[in-house]
Short mmCIF file of C-alpha atoms in Angstrom, two decimals:
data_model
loop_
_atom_site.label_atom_id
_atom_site.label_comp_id
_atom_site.label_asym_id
_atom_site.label_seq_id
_atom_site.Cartn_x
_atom_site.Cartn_y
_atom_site.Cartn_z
CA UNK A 1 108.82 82.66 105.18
CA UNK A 2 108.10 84.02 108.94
CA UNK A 3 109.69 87.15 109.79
CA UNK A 4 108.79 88.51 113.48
CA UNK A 5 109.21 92.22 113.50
CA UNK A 6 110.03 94.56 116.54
CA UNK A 7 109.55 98.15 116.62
CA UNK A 8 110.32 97.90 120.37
CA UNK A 9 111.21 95.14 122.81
CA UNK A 10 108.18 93.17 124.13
CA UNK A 11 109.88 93.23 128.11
CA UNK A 12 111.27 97.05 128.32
CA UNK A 13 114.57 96.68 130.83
CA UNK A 14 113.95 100.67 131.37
CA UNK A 15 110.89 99.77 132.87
CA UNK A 16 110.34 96.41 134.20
CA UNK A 17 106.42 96.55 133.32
CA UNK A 18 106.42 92.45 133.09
CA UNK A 19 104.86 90.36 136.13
CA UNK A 20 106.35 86.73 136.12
CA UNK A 21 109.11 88.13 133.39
CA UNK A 22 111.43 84.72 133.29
CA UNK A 23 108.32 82.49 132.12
CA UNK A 24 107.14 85.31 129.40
CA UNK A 25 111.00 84.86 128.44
CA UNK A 26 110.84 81.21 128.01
CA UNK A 27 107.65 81.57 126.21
CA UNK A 28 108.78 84.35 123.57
CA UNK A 29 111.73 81.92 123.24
CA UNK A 30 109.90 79.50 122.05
CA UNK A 31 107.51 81.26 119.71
CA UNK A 32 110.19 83.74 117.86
CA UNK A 33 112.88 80.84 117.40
CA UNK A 34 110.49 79.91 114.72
CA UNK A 35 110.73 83.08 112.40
CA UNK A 36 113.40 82.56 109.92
CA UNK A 37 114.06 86.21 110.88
CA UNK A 38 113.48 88.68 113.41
CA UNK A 39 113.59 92.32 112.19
CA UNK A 40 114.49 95.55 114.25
CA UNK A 41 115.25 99.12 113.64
CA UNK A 42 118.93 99.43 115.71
CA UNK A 43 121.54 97.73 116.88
CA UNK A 44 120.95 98.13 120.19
CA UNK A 45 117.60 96.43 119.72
CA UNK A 46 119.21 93.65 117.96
CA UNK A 47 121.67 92.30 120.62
CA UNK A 48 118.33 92.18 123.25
CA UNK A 49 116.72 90.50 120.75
CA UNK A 50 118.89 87.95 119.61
CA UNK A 51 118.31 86.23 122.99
CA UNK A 52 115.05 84.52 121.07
CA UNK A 53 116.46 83.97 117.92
CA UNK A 54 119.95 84.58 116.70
CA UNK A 55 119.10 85.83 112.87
CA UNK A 56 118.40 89.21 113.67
CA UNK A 57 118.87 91.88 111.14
CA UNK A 58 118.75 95.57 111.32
CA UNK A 59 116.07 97.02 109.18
CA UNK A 60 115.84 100.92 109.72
CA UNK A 61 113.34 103.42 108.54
CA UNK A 62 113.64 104.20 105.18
CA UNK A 63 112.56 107.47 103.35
CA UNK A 64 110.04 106.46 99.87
CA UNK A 65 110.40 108.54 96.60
CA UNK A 66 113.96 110.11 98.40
CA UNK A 67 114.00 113.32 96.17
CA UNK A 68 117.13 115.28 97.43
CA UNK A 69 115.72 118.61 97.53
CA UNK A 70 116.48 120.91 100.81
CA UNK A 71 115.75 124.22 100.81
CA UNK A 72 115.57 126.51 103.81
CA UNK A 73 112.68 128.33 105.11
CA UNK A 74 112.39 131.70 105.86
CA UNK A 75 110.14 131.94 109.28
CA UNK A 76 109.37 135.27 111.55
CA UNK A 77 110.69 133.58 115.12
CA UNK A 78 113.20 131.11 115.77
CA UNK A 79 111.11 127.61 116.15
CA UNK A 80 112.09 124.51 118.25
CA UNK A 81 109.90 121.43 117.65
CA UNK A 82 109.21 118.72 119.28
CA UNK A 83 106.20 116.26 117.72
CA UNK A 84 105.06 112.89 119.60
CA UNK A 85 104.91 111.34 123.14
CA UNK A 86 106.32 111.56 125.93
CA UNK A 87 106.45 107.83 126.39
CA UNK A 88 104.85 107.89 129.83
CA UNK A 89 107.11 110.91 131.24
CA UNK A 90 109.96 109.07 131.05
CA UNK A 91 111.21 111.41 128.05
CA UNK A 92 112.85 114.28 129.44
CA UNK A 93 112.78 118.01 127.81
CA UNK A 94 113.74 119.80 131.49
CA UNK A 95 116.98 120.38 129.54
CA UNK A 96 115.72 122.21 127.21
CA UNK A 97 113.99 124.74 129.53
CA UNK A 98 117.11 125.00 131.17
CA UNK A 99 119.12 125.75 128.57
CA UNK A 100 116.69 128.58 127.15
CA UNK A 101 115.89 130.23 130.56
CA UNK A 102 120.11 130.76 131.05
CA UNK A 103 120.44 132.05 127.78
CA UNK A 104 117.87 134.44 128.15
CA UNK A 105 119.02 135.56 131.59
CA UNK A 106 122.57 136.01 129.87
CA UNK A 107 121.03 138.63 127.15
CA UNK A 108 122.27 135.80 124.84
CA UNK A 109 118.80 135.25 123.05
CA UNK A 110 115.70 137.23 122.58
CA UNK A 111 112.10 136.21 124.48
CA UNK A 112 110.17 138.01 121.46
CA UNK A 113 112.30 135.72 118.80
CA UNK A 114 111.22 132.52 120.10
CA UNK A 115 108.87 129.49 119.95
CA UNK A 116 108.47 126.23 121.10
CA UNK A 117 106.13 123.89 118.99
CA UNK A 118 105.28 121.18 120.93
CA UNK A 119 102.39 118.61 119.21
CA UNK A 120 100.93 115.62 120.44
CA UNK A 121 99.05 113.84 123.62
CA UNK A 122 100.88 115.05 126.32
CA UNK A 123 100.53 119.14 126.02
CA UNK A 124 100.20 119.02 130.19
CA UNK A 125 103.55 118.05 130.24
CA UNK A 126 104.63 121.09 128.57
CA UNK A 127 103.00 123.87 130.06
CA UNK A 128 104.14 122.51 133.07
CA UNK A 129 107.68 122.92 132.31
CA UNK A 130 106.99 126.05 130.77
CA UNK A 131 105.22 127.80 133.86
CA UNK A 132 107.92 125.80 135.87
CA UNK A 133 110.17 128.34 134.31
CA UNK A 134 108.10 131.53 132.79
CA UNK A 135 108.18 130.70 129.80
CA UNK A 136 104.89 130.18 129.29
CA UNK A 137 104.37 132.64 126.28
CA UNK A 138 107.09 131.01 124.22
CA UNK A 139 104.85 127.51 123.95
CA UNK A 140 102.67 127.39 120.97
CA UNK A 141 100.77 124.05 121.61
CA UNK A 142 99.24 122.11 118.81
CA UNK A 143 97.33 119.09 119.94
CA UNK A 144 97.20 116.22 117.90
CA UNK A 145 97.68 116.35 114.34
CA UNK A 146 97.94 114.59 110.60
CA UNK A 147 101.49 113.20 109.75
CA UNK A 148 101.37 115.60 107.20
CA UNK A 149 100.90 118.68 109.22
CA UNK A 150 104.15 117.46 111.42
CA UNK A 151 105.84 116.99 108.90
CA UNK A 152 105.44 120.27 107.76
CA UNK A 153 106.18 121.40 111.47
CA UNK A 154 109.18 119.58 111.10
CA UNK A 155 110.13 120.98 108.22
CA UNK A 156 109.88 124.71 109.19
CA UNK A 157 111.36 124.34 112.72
CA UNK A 158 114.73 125.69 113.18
CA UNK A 159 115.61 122.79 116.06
CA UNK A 160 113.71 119.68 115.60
CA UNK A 161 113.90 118.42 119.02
CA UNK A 162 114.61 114.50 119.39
CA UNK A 163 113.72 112.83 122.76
CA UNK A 164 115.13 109.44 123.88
CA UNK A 165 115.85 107.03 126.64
CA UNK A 166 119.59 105.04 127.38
CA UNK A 167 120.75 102.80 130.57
CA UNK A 168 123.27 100.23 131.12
CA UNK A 169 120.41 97.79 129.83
CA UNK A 170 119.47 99.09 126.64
CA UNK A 171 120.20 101.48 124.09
CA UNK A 172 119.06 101.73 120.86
CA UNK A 173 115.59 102.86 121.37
CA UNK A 174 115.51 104.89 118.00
CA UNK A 175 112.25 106.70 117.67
CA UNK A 176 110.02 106.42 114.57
CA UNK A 177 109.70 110.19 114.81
CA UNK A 178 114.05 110.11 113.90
CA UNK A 179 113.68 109.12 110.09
CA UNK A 180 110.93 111.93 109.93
CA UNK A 181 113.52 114.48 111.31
CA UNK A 182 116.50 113.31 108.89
CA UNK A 183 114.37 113.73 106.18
CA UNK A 184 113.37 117.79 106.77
CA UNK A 185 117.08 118.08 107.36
CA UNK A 186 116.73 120.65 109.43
CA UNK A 187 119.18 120.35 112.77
CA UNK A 188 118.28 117.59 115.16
CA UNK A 189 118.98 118.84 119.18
CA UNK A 190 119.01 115.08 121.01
CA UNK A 191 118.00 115.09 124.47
CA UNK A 192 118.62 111.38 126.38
CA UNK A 193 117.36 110.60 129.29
CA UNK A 194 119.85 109.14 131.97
CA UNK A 195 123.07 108.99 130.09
CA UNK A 196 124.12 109.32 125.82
CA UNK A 197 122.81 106.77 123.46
CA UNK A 198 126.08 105.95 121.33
CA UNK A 199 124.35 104.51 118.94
CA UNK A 200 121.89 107.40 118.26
CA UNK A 201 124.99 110.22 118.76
CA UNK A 202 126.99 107.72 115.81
CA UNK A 203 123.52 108.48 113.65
CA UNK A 204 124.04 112.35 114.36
CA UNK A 205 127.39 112.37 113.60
CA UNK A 206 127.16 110.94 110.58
CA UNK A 207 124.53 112.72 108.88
CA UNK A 208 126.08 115.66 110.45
CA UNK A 209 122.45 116.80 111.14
CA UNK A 210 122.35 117.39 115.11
CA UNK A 211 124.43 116.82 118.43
CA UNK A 212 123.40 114.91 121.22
CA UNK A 213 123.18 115.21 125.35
CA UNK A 214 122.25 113.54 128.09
CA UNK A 215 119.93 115.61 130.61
CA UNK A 216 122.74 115.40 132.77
CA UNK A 217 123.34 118.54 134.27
CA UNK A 218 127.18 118.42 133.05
CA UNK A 219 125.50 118.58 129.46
CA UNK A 220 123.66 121.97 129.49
CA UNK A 221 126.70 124.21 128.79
CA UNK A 222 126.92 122.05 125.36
CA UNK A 223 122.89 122.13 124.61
CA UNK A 224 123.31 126.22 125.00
CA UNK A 225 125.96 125.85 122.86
CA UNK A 226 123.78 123.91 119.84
CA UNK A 227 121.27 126.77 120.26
CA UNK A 228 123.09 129.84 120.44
CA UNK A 229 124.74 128.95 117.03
CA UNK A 230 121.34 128.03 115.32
CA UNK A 231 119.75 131.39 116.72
CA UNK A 232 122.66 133.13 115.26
CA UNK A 233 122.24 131.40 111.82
CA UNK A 234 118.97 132.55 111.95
CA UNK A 235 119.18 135.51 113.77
CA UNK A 236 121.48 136.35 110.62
CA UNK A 237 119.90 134.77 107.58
CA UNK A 238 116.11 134.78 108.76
CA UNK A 239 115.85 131.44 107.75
CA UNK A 240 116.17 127.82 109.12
CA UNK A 241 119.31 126.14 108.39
CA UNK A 242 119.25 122.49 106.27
CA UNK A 243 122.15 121.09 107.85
CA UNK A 244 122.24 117.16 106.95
CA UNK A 245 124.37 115.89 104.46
CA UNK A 246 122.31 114.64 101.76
CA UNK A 247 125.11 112.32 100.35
CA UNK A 248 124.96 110.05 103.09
CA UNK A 249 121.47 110.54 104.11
CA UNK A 250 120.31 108.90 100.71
CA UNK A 251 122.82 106.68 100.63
CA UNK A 252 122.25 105.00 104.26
CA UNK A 253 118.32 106.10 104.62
CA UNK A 254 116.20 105.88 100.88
CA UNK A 255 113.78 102.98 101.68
CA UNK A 256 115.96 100.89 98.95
CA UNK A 257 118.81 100.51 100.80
CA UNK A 258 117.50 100.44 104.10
CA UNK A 259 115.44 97.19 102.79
CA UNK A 260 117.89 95.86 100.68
CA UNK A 261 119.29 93.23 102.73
CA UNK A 262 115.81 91.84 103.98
CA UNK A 263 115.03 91.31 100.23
CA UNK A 264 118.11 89.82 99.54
CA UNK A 265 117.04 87.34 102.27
CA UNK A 266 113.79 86.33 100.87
CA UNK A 267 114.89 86.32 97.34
CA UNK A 268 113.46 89.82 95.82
CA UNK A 269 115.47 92.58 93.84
CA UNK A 270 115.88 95.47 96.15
CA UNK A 271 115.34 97.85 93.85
CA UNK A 272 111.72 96.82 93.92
CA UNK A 273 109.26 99.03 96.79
CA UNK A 274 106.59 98.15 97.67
CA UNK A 275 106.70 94.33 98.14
CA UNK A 276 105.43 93.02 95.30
CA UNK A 277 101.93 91.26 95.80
CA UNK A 278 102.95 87.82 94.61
CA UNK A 279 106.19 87.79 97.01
CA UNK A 280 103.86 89.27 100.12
CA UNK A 281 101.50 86.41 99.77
CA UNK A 282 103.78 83.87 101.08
CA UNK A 283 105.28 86.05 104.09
CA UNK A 284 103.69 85.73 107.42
CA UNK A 285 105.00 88.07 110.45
CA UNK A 286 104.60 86.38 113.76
#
């Protein structure tokens, strides 16, 4: 059983990296109309995809040994987050500043109440936005760290910040980092570049865990909005505020139903995780 997996697309519309990109198109063609499936985490994904094989299915990322427990965390300053790439610059967090540096000129938030956790490989990035608009004390830059010490970033933060790209061309380009942010439940502040990924704002929505804006500058008056009323929650309780509904988070995101109907394809009780040894011997992924 071939199954040909995509986390992204091979030829990215956003950026038009490919040389020669109608014969690479012919040739992926040919060698993905083989799988008996291709695989892909959104919907938006799945409709460029299905131009090299029509059996596409939507396999998001699941959360193992889903446990249901959300608790909030008490924490001394009011923490944003943001943990990964900046997918060569063409993420966008200039909202962000934006948003912060009116607030504070409007007495609406405190500079001695805030942080901004930033960790990963592009720290340069940061403090230039943050010296772009003096906020250079508020940055608290972590470098690169375990999966298990985001997480627990992730976990703590008060705004987990989510970062993203949309056009006409593609949407759907649903970060790995997004199943690690439902699952702290903490609120989820989405910043798009270029215009508002429906598919991603749908997600939101529906977990009722975050909002999310284009970096449009139309879009900053509702981004101050998202952070006034989580500095107030905190501002209020001391604590971050667990704001996904768990109902609907296990029920759409525990790795057993996000698999299910990929094992109901090759035959294997979804209730089963991992893959059983005798049923991964006999698939191949192209």
């Amino acid at each position: 059983y071939w199954i040909a997996d995509f986390r992204d697309l091979l030829v990215d519309p956003y950026f038009n990296h490919l040389y020669f990109n109608k014969p690479h198109q012919s040739l992926f063609k040919a060698i993905f109309k083989r799988a008996d499936v291709i695989t892909t985490v959104s919907e938006g994904l799945a409709e460029q995809l299905k131009k090299y094989n029509p059996n596409v299915i939507v396999v998001k990322n699941g959360i193992v040994n889903f446990s249901g427990r959300f608790i909030p965390i008490p924490t001394s300053l009011f923490t944003m987050a943001y943990t990964g790439s900046m997918y060569l610059d063409k993420k966008n967090a200039k909202p962000l500043f934006v948003a912060l540096k009116e607030l504070l000129e409007e007495n609406k938030i405190q500079k001695e109440n805030l942080s901004i956790i930033y960790a990963g490989k592009d720290p340069a990035y940061w403090q230039k936005l943050a010296s772009e608009f003096d906020l250079d004390s508020l940055l608290d830059v972590r470098g690169f760290l375990s999966t298990e010490e985001a997480i627990e970033i992730q976990k703590k933060a008060c705004i987990n910040i989510l970062l993203s790209i949309s056009s006409d061309e593609q949407t759907g380009i649903l970060t790995g980092k997004m199943i690690e942010y439902f699952a702290a439940g903490n609120p989820i502040l989405a910043l798009v570049a270029q215009q508002i990924d429906p598919e991603l704002e749908q997600l939101l929505d529906k977990l009722n865990i975050g909002k999310s804006f284009s970096d449009q500058p139309s879009d900053i008056a509702g981004i101050k909005d998202f952070i006034f009323k989580e500095y107030n929650h905190w501002k209020s309780s001391g604590t971050n505020r667990i704001a996904v509904d768990i109902g609907v988070l296990k029920n759409n995101y525990a790795i057993e139903v996000t698999m299910k109907e990929l094992y109901e394809r090759i035959g294997i009780q979804s209730s089963i995780y991992p893959l059983p040894p005798e049923k991964g011997a006999w698939i191949k992924l192209i």
